[in-house]
mmCIF file of C-alpha atoms in Angstrom:
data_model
loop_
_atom_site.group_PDB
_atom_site.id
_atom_site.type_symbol
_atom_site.label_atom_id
_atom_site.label_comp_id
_atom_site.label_asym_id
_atom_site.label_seq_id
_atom_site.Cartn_x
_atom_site.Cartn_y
_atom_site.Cartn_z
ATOM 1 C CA UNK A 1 -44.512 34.803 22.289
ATOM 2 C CA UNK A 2 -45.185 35.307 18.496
ATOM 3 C CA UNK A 3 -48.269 33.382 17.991
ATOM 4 C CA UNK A 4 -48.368 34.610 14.306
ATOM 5 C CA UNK A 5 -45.511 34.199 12.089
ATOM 6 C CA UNK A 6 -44.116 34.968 9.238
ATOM 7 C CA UNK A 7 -40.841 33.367 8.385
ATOM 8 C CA UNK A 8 -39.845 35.060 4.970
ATOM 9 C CA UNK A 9 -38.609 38.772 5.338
ATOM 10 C CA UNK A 10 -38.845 39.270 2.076
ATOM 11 C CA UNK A 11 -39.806 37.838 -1.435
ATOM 12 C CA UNK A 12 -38.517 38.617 -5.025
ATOM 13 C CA UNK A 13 -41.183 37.603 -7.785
ATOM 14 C CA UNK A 14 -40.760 38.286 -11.507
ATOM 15 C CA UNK A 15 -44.045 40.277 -12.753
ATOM 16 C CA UNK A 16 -46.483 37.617 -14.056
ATOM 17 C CA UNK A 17 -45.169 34.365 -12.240
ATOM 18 C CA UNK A 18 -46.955 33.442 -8.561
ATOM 19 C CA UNK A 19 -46.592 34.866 -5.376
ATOM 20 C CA UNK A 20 -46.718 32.366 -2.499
ATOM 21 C CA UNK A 21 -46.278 34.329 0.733
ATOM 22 C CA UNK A 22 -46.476 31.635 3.928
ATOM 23 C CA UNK A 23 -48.083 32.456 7.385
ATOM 24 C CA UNK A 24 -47.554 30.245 10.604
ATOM 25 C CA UNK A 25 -49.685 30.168 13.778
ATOM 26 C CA UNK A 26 -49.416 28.534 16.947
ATOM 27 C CA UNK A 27 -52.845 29.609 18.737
ATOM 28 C CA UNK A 28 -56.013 26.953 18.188
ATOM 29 C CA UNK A 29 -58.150 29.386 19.055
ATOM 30 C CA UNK A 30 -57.714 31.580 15.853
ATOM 31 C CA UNK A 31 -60.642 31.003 13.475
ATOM 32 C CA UNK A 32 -60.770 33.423 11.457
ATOM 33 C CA UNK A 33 -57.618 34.524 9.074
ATOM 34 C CA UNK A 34 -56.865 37.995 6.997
ATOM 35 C CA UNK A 35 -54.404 39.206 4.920
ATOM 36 C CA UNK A 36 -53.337 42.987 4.321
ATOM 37 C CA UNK A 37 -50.794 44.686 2.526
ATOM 38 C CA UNK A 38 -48.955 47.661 3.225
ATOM 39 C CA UNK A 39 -47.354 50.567 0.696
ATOM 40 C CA UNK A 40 -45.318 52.778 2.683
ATOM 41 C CA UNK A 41 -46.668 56.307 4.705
ATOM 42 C CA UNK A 42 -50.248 54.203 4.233
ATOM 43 C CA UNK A 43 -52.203 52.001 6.866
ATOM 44 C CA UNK A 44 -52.695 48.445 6.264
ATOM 45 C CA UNK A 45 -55.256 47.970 3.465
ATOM 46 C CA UNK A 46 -57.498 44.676 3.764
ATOM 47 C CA UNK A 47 -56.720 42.077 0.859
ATOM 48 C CA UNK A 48 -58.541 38.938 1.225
ATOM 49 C CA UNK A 49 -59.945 36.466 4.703
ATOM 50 C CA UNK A 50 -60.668 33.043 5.561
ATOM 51 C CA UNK A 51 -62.655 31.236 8.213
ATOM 52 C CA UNK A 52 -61.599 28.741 9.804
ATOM 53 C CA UNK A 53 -64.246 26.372 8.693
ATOM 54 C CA UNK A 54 -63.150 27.121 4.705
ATOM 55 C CA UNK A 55 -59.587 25.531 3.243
ATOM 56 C CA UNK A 56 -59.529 28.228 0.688
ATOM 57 C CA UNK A 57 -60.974 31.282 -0.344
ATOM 58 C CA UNK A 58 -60.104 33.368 -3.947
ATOM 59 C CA UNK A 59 -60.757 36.887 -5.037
ATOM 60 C CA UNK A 60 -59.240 37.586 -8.202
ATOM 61 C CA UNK A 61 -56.212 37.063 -8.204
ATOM 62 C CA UNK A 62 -55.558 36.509 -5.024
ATOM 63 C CA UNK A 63 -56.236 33.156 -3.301
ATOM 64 C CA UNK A 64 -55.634 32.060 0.356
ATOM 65 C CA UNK A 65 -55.449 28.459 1.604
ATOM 66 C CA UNK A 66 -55.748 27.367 5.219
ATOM 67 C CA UNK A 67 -53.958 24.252 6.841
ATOM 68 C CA UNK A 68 -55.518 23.881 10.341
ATOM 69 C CA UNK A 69 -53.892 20.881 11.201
ATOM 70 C CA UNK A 70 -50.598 22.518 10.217
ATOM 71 C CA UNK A 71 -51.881 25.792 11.425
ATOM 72 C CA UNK A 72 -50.112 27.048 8.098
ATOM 73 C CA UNK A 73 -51.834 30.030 5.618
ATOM 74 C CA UNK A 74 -50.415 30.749 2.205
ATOM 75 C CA UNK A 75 -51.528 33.679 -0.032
ATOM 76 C CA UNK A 76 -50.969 33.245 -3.856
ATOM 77 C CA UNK A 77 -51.194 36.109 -6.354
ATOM 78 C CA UNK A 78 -51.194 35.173 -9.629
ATOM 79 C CA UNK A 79 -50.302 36.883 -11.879
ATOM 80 C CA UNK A 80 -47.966 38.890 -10.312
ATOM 81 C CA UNK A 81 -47.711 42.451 -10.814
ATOM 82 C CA UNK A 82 -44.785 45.455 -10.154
ATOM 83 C CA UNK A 83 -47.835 47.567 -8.273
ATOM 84 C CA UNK A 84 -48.267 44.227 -5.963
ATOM 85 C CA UNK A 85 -44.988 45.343 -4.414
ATOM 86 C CA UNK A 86 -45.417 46.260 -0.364
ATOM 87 C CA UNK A 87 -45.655 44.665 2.784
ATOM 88 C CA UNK A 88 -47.829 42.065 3.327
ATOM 89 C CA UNK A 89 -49.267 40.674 6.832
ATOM 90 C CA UNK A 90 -51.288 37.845 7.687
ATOM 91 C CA UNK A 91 -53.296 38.212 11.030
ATOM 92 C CA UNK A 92 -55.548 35.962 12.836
ATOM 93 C CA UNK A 93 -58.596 36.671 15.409
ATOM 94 C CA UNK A 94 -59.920 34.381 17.878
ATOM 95 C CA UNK A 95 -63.321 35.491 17.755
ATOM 96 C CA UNK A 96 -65.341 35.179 14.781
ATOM 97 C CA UNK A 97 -68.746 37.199 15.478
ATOM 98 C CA UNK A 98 -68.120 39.122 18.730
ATOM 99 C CA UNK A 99 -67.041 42.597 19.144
ATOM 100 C CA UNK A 100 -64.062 41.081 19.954
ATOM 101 C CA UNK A 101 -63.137 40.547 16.615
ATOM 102 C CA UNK A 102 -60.681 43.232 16.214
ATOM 103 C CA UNK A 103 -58.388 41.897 18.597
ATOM 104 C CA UNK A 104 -56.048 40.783 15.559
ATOM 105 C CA UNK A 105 -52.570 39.223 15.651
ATOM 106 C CA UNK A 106 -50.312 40.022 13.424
ATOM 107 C CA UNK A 107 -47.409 38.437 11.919
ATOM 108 C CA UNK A 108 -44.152 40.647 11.217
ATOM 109 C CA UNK A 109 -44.599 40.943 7.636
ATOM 110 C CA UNK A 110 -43.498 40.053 4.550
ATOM 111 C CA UNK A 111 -41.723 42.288 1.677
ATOM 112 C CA UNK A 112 -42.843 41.359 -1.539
ATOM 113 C CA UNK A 113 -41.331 42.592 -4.406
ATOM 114 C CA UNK A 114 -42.072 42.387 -8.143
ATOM 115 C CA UNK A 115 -39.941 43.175 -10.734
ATOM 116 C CA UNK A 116 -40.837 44.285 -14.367
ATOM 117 C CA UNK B 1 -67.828 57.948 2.864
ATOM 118 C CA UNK B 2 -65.118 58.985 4.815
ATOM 119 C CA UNK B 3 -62.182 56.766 5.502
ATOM 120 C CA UNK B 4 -60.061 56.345 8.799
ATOM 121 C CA UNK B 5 -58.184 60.379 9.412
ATOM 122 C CA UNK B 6 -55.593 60.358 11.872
ATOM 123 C CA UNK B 7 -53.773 63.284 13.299
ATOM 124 C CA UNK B 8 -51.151 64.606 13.388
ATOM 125 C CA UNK B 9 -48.722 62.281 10.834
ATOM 126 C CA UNK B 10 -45.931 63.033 12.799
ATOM 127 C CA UNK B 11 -44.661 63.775 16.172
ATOM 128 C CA UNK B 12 -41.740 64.778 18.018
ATOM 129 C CA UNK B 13 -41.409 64.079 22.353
ATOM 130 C CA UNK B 14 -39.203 64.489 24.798
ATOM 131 C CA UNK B 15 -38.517 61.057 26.849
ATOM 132 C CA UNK B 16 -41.182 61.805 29.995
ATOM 133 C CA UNK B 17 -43.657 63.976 28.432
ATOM 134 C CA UNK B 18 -47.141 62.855 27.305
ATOM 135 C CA UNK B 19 -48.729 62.639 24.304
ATOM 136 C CA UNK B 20 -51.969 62.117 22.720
ATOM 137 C CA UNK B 21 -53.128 61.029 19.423
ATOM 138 C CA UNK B 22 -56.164 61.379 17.644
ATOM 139 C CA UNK B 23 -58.681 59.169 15.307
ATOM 140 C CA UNK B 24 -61.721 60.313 13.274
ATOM 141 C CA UNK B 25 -63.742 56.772 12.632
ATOM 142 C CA UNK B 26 -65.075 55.652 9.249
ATOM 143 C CA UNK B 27 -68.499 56.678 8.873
ATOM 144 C CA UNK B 28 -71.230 54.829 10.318
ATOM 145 C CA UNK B 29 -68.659 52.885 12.048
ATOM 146 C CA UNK B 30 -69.013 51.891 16.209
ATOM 147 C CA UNK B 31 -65.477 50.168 16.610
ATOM 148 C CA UNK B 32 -62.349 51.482 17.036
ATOM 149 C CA UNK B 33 -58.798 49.624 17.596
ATOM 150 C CA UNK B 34 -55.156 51.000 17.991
ATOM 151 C CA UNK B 35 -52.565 49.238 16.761
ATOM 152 C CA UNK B 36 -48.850 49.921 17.851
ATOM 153 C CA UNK B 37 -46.482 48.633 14.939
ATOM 154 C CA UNK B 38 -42.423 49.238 15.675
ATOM 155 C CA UNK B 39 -40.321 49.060 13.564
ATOM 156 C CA UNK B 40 -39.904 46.229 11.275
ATOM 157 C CA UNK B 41 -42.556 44.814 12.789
ATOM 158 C CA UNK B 42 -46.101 43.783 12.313
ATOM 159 C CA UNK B 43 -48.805 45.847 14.103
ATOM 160 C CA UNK B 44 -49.682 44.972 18.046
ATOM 161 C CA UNK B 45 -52.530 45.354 19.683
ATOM 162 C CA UNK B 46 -52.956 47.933 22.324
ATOM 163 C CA UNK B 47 -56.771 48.470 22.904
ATOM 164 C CA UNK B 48 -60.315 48.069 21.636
ATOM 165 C CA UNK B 49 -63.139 50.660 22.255
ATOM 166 C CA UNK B 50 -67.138 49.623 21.346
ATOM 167 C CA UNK B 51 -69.762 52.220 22.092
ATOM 168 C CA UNK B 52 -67.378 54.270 24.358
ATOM 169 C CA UNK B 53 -66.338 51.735 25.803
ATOM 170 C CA UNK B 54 -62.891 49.465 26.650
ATOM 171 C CA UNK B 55 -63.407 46.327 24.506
ATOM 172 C CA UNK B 56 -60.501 44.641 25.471
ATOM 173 C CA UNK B 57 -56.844 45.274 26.065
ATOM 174 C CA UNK B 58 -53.172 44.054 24.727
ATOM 175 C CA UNK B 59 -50.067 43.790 26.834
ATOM 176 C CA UNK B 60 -49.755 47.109 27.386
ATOM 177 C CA UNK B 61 -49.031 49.184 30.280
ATOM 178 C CA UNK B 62 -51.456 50.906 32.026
ATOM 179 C CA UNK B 63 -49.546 54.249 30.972
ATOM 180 C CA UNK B 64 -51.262 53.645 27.706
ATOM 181 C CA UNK B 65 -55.140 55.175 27.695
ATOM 182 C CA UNK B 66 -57.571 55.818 25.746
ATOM 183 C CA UNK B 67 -61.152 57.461 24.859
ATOM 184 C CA UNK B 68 -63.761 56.716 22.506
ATOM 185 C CA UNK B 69 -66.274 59.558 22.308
ATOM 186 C CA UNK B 70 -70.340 59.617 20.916
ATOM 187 C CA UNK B 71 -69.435 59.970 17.761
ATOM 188 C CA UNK B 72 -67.175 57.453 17.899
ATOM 189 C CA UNK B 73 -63.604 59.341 17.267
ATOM 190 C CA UNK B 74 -60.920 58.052 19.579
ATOM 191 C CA UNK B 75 -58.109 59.371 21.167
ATOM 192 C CA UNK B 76 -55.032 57.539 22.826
ATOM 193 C CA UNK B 77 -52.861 58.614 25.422
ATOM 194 C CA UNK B 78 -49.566 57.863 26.499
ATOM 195 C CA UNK B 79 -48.203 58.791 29.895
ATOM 196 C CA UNK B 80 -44.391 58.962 30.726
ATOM 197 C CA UNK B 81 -42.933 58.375 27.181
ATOM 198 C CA UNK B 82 -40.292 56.024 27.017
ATOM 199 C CA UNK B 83 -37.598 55.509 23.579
ATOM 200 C CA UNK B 84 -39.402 51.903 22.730
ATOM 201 C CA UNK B 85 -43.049 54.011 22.173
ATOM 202 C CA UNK B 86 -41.259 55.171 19.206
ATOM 203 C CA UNK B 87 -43.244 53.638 16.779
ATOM 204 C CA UNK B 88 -46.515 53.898 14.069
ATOM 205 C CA UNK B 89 -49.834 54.196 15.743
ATOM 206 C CA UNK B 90 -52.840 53.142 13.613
ATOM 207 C CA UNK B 91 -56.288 52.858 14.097
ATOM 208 C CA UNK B 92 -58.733 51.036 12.841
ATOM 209 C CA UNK B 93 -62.534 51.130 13.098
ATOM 210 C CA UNK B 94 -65.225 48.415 11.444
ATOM 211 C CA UNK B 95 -69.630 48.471 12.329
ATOM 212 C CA UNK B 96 -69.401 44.806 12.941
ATOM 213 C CA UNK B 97 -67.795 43.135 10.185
ATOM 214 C CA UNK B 98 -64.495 41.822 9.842
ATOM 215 C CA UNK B 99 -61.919 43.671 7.717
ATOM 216 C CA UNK B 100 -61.296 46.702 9.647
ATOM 217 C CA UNK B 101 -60.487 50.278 8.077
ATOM 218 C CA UNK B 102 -56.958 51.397 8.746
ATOM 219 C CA UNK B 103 -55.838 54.953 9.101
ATOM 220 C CA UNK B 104 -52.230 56.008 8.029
ATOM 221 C CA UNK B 105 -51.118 56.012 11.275
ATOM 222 C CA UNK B 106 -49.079 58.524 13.242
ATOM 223 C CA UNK B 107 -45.627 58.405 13.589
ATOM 224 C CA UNK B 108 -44.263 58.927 17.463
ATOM 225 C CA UNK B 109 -40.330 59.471 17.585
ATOM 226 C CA UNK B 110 -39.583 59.721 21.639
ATOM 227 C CA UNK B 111 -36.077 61.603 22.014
#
């Protein structure tokens, strides 16, 4: 069963408008949220996290917002950039100060790309 | 400070043999993960090592082992190599904070 999903394959953004890349989950138990992204021939690169007792969280220019009750994430970049183009995957962990922690789920990933 | 090496990039094996795959951990870091990601998919998890030890395990097959040694590299083995363990392996390693350090991963084509 996917627990984490991503429903958007892909995602075509004009450089300088937002980026709204959606995440689904299905498992209360998640608390704690990240986002990486992906160039290709390179491991996933950590972006930006949420717990679960935050609705939002912003680093630059990225920002993430949690749902709980619609166990929905979103991550906005704004503006967009043509470098922001890769892979981008939300994941979710269950245990937020255990060892444990690095059991993450991921979703399948989203394709983002920017153009000029 | 080092990041996550993993070796070799790429790998060629016969349907049946073994394999096994190797990960030098950040510095200073105690965790280590691997992560099996197939093709257009996002990465699962296989198994967690802490201190040497198995931290935890993904639906995996047995087939699928692993080491952590003192200094905290990692190794993961794969016994009787089927077509679907074609795939990226990455690991990851963290010292107790969230945001784990990814290695490029290794690339396993089974023939």
């Amino acid at each position: 069963d996917q627990q984490v999903k991503q429903n958007s394959p892909s995602l075509s953004v004009q450089e300088g408008r937002i980026s709204i890349l959606n995440c689904d989950y299905t498992n209360s138990m998640f608390d704690y949220f990240l986002w990486y992204k992906k160039y290709p021939a390179e491991g996933p690169t950590f972006l930006i996290s949420i717990s679960s007792i935050k609705d939002k969280n912003e680093d630059g220019r990225f920002t993430v917002f949690l749902n709980k009750s619609a166990k929905h994430l979103s991550l906005h970049i704004v503006p967009s950039q043509p470098g922001d183009s890769a892979v981008y995957f939300c994941a979710a962990s269950a245990d937020s100060g255990g060892t444990s922690y690095g059991k993450l789920t991921f979703g399948q990933g989203t394709i983002l790309t920017v153009h000029p | 400070e080092t990041g996550v090496t993993q070796s070799p990039t790429h790998l060629i094996k016969t349907r049946g043999q073994q394999v096994t795959l190797r990960c030098s951990s950040q510095s200073g870091h105690n965790t280590v993960s691997w992560y099996q990601q197939a093709l257009g998919q996002g990465p699962q998890f296989i198994f967690q090592y802490y201190r040497e030890e198995e931290n935890g395990r993904g639906n995996f097959p047995p087939r699928f082992s692993g080491l952590q040694f003192p200094n905290y590299s990692s190794e993961l083995n794969v016994n009787a190599l089927e077509l679907d363990d074609s795939a990226l392996y990455l690991c990851a390693s963290s010292n107790a904070a969230y945001g784990y350090t990814f290695g490029s991963g290794t690339r396993l084509t089974v023939v």
